Short mmCIF file of C-alpha atoms in Angstrom, two decimals:
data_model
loop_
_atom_site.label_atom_id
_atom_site.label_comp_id
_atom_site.label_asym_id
_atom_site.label_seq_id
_atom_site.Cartn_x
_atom_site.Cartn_y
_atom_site.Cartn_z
CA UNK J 199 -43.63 -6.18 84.61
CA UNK J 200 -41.42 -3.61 83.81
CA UNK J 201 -44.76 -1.25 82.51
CA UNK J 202 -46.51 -2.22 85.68
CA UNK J 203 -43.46 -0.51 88.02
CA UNK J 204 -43.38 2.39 85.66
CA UNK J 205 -47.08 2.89 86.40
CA UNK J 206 -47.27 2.51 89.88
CA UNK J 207 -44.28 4.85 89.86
CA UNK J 208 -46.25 7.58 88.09
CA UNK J 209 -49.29 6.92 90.89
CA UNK J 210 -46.40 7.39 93.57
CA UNK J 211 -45.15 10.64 92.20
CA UNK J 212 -48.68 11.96 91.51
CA UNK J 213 -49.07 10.94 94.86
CA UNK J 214 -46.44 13.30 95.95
CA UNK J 215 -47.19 16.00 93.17
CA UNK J 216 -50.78 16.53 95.05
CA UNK J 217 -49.59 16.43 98.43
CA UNK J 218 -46.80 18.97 97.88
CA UNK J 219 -49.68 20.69 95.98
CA UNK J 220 -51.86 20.92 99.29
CA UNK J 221 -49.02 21.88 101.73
CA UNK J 222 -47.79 25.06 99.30
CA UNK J 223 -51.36 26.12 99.00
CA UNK J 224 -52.15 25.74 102.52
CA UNK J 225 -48.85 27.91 103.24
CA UNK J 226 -50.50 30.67 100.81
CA UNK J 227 -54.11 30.38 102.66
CA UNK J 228 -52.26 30.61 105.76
CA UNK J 229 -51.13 34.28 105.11
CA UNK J 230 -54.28 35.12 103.80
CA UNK J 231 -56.01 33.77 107.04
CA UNK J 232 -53.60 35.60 109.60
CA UNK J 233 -53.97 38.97 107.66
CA UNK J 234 -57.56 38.36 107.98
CA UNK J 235 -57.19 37.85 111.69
CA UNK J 236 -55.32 40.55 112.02
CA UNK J 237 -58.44 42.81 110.54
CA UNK J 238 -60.82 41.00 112.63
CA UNK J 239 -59.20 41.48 115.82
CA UNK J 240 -58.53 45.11 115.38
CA UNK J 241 -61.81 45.91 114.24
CA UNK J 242 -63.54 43.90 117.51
CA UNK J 243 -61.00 45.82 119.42
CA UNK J 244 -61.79 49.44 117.95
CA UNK J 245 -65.64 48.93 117.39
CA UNK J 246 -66.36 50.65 120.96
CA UNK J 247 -64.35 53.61 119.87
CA UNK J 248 -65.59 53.74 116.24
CA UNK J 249 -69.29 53.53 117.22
CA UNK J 250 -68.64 55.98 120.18
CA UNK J 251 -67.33 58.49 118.23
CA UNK J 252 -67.99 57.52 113.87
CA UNK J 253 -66.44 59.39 111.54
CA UNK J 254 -65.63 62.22 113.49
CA UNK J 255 -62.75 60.36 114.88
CA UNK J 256 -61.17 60.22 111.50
CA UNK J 257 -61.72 64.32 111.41
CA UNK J 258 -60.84 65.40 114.74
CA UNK J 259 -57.52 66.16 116.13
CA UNK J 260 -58.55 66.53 120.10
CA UNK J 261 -57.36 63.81 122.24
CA UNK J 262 -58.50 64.05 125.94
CA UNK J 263 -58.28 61.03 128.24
CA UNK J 264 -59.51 62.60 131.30
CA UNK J 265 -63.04 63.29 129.26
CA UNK J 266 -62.94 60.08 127.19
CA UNK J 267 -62.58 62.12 123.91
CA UNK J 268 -60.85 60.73 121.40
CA UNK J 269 -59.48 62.43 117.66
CA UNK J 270 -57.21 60.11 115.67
CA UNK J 271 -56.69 63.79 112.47
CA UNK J 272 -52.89 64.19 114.20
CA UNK J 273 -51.41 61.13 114.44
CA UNK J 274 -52.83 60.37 111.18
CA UNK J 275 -51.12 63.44 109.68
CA UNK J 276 -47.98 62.90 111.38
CA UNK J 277 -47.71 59.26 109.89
CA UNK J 278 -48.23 60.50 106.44
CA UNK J 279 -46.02 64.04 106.86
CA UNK J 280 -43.58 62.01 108.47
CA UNK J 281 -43.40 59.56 106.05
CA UNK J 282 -43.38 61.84 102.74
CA UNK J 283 -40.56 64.11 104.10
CA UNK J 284 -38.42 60.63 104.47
CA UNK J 285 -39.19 59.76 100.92
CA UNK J 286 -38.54 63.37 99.54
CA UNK J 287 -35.08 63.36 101.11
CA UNK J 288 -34.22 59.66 101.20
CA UNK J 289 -35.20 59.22 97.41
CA UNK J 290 -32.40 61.36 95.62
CA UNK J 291 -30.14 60.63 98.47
CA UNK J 292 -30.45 57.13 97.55
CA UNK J 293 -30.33 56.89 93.86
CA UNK J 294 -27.37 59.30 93.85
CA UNK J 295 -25.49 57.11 96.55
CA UNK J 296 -26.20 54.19 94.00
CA UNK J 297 -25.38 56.04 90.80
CA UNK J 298 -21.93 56.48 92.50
CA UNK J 299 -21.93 53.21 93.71
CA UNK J 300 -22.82 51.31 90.06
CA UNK J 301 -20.72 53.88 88.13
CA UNK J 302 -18.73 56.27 89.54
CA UNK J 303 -17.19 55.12 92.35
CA UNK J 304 -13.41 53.77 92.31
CA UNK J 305 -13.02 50.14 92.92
CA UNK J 306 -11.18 50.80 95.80
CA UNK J 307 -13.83 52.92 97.04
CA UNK J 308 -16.97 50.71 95.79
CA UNK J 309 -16.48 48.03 98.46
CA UNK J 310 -15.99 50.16 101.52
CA UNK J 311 -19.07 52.22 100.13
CA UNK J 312 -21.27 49.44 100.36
CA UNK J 313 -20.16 48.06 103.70
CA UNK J 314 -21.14 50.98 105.09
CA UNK J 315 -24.62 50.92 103.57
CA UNK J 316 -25.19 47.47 104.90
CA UNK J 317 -24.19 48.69 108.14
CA UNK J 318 -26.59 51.49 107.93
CA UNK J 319 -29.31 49.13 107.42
CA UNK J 320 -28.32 46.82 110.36
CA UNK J 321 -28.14 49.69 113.03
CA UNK J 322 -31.68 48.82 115.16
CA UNK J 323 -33.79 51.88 115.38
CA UNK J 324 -33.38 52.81 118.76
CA UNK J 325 -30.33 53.88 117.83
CA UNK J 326 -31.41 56.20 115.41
CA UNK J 327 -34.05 57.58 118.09
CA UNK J 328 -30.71 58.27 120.30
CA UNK J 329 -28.39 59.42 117.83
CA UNK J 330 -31.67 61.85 116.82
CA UNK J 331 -32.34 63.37 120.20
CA UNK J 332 -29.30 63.91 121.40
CA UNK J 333 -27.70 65.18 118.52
CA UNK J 334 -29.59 66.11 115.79
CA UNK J 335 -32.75 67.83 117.75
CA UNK J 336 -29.85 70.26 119.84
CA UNK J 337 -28.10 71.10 116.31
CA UNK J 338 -31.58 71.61 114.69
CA UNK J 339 -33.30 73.76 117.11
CA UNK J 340 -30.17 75.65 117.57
CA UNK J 341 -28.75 76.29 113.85
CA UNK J 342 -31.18 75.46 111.47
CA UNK J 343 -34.63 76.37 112.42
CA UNK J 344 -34.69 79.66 113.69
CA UNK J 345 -33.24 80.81 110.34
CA UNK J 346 -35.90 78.72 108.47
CA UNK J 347 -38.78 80.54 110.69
CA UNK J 348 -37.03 83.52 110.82
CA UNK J 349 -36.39 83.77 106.96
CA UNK J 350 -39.03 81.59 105.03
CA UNK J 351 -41.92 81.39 108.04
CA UNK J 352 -42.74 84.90 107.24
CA UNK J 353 -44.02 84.16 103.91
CA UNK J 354 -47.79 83.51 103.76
CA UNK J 355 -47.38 80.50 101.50
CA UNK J 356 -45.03 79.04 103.93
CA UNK J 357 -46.24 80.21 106.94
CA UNK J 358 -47.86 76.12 107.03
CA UNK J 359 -44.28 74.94 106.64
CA UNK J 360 -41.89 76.97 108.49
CA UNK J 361 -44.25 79.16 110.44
CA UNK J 362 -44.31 79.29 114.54
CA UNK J 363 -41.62 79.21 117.21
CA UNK J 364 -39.80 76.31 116.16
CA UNK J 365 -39.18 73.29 118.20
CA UNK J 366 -36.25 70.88 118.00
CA UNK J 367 -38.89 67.67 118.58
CA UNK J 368 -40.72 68.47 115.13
CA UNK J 369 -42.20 66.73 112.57
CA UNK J 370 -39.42 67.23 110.25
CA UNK J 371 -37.00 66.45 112.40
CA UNK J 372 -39.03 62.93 112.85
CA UNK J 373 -38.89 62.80 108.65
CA UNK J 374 -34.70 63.81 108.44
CA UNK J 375 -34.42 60.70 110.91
CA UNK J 376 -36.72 58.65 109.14
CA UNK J 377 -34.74 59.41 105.83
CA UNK J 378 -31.32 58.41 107.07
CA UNK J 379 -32.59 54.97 108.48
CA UNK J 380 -34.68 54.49 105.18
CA UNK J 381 -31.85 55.78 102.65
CA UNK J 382 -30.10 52.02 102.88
CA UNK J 383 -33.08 49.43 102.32
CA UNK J 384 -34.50 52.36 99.22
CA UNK J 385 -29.82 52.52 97.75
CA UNK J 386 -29.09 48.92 97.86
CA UNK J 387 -32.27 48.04 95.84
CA UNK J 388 -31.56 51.13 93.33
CA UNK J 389 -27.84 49.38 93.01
CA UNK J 390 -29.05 45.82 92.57
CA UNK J 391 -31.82 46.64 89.99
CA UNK J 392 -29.01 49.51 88.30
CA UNK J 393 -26.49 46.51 87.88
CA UNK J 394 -28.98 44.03 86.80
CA UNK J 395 -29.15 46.00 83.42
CA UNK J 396 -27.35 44.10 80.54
CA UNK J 397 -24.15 45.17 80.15
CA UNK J 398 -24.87 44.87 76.00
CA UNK J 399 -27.50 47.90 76.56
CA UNK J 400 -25.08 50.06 78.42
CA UNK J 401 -21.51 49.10 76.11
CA UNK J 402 -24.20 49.79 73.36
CA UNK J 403 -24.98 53.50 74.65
CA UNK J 404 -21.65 54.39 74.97
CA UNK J 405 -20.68 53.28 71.14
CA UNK J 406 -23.01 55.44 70.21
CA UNK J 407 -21.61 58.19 71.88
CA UNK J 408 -23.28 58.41 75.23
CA UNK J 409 -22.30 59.63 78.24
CA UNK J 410 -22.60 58.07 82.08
CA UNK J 411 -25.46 60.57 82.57
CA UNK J 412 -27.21 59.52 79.35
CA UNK J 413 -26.64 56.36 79.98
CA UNK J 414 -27.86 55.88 83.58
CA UNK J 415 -31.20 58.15 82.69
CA UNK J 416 -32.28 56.95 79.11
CA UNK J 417 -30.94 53.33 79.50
CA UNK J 418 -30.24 52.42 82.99
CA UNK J 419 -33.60 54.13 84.81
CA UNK J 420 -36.04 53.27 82.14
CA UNK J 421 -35.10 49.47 82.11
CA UNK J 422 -35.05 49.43 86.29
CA UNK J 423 -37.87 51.34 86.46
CA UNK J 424 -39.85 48.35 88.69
CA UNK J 425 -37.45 47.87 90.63
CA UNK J 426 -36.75 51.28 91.94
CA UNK J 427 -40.23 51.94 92.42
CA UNK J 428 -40.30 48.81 94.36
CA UNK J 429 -37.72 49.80 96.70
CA UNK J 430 -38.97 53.77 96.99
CA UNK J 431 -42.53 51.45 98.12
CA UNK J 432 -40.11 49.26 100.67
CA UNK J 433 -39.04 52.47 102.12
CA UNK J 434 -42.14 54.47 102.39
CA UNK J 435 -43.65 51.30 103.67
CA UNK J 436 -40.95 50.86 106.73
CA UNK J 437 -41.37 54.62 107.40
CA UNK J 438 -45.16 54.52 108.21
CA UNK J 439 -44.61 51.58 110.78
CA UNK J 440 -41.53 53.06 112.22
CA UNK J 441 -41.61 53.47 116.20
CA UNK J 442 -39.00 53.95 118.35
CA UNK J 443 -36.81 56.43 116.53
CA UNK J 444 -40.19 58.16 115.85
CA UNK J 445 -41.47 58.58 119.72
CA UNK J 446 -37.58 60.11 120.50
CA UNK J 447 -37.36 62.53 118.21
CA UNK J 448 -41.02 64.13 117.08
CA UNK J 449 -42.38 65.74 120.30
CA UNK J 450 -45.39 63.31 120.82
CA UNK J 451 -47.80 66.04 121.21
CA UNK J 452 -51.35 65.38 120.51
CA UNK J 453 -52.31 68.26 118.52
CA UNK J 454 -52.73 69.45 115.09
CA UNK J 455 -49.18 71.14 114.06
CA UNK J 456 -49.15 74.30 113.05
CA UNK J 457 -46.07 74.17 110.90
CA UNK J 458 -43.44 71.18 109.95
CA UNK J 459 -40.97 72.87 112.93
CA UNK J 460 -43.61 72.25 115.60
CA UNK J 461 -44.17 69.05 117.69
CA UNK J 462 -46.53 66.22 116.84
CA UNK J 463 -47.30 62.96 116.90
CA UNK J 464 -47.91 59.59 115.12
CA UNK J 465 -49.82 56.68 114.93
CA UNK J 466 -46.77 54.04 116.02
CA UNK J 467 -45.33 56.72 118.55
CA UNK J 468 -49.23 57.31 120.32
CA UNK J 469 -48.96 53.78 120.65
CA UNK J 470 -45.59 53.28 122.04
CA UNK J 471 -46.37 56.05 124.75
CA UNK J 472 -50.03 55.25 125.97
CA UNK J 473 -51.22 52.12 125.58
CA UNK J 474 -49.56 50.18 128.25
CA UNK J 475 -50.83 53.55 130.36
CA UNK J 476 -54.53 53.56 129.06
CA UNK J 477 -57.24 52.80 131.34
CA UNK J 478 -61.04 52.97 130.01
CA UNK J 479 -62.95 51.12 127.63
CA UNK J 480 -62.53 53.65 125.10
CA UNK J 481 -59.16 54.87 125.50
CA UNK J 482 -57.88 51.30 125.04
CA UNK J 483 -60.38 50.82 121.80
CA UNK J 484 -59.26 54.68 120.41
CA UNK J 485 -55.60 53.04 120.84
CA UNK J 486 -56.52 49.50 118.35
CA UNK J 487 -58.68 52.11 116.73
CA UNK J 488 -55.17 53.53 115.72
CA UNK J 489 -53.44 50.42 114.98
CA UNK J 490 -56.63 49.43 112.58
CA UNK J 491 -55.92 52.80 110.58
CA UNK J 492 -52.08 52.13 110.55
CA UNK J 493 -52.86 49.13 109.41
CA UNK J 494 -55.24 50.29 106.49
CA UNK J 495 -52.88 53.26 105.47
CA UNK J 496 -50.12 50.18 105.10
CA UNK J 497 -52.65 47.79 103.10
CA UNK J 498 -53.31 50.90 100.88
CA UNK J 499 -49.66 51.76 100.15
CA UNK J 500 -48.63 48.31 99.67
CA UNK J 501 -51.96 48.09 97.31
CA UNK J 502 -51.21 50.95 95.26
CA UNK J 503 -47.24 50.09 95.00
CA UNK J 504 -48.72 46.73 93.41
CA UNK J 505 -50.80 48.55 91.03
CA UNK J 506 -47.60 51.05 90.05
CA UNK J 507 -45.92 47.93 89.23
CA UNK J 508 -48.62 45.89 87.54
CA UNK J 509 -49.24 48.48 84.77
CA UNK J 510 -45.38 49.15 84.50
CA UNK J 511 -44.71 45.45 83.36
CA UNK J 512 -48.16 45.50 81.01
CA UNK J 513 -46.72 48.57 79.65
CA UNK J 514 -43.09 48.18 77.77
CA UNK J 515 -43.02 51.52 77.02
CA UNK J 516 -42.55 52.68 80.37
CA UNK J 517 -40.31 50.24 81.03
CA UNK J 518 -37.77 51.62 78.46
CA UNK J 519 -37.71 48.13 76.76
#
């Protein structure tokens, strides 16, 4: 009797083993489904556009809905300038607001700190849009980049960078804003992963005679190496799909810039701006057809960040293990 309830209670949880089994992996198939979808729809959507205009609306910049032509070269380079200027600044900006965080900072002063980087973090984008064009374009266009174009715009080499008359609404103002609302997701990652390191490896350091800046760059980096690159990946990730503080502060001109100081656009802020507006077959389709290669450029980063991180847990060496 007693073997004959033990059995049927290994049938009931096997029972329960395989239909737990089927609802997780249905969950998983689910996301693989709806990102599938997603594909599907936007290439159905942007097919008019793509066969209307093939490749050259990858390598064209001219965007004219009064004659139906469509080029998709600027927004695609303001995404990725955009983007790259918020992880150049955002990057050191973050891991030296969570070196001081993790090892400099007072007690006292740790908590506050951190508060304030949460807050950061929680402030919706708009804001940042707001905060950007009222304040920081004025101050910019005013101050900063007439010296830059005066100064360094002269200069053949940078002539691509600071070159032009220079324009408040710019791509790098669009970047410097992007930085700022990026700079909390990319420190509070770099200060979780930075205290996760064993407190044995860093006590050990200093026996030996180490100091906080040997520490934090031959023991501290190297063993939270993944992790930082995961967040730098988080942050360059939320600054290619960034909207709204985008469209406010970057000009929104359909053109190919002539310089970092002049105005642009992006794929999100395009987007924002025309496609409740767009009338025609293939204006709408050029519009998904911008979505599909937002959408790509996101897949690919995301792809690549996975790779980064793939070979840095196959290889120990690189994680400073």
């Amino acid at each position: 009797m007693v073997g004959s309830n033990r059995h049927s209670v290994l049938r009931q949880k096997a029972g329960f083993n395989r239909i737990f089994y089927s609802v997780t992996l249905g969950f998983a198939l689910s996301v693989v489904v709806i990102v599938l979808a997603i594909i599907a729809v936007l290439v159905v959507g942007a097919w008019p556009s793509l066969k209307e205009f093939g490749w050259g609306f990858l390598t064209t910049a001219r965007w004219n809905p009064a004659a139906e032509i469509f080029g998709s070269l600027g927004p695609i380079l303001g995404t990725v300038v955009c983007s790259l200027i918020a992880i150049l600044v955002a990057v050191p900006l973050s891991f030296g607001v969570a070196m001081t965080m993790v090892f400099l900072a007072p007690s006292w002063f740790k908590r506050p700190l951190i508060l304030t980087i949460e807050l950061l973090a929680g402030v919706p984008s708009i804001i940042y849009g707001i905060w950007g064009m009222l304040i920081l374009v004025p101050f910019l266009e005013m101050n900063l980049y007439p010296f830059l174009a005066d100064h360094l715009g002269q200069f053949a080499l940078l002539k691509p960078i600071f070159g032009g008359p220079p324009s408040g609404s710019s791509l790098l103002t669009a970047g410097l804003v992007l930085a700022v609302m990026i700079l909390p997701f990319i420190s509070s990652i770099m200060r979780e992963v930075f205290e996760a390191t064993p407190n044995m490896l860093r006590e050990a350091s200093y026996g030996l005679g180490a100091t906080t800046t040997e520490v934090l760059w031959k023991v501290v980096l190297p063993y939270s190496r993944i992790g930082v690159v995961g967040g730098i990946m988080l942050g360059l990730g939320r600054a290619l799909g960034e909207t709204m503080a985008v469209t406010f502060v970057i000009g929104n001109a359909h053109r190919m810039p002539y310089s970092l100081l002049s105005p642009g656009t992006s794929i999100s802020a395009s987007l924002a701006n025309e496609f409740n507006e767009a009338t025609g077959e293939l204006y709408i389709t050029s519009l998904i057809a911008l979505g599909l290669i937002l959408y790509v450029i996101s897949l690919v980063v995301l792809g690549l960040s996975r790779l980064m991180l793939n070979r840095l847990t196959r290889d120990p060496s690189r994680q400073g293990n």
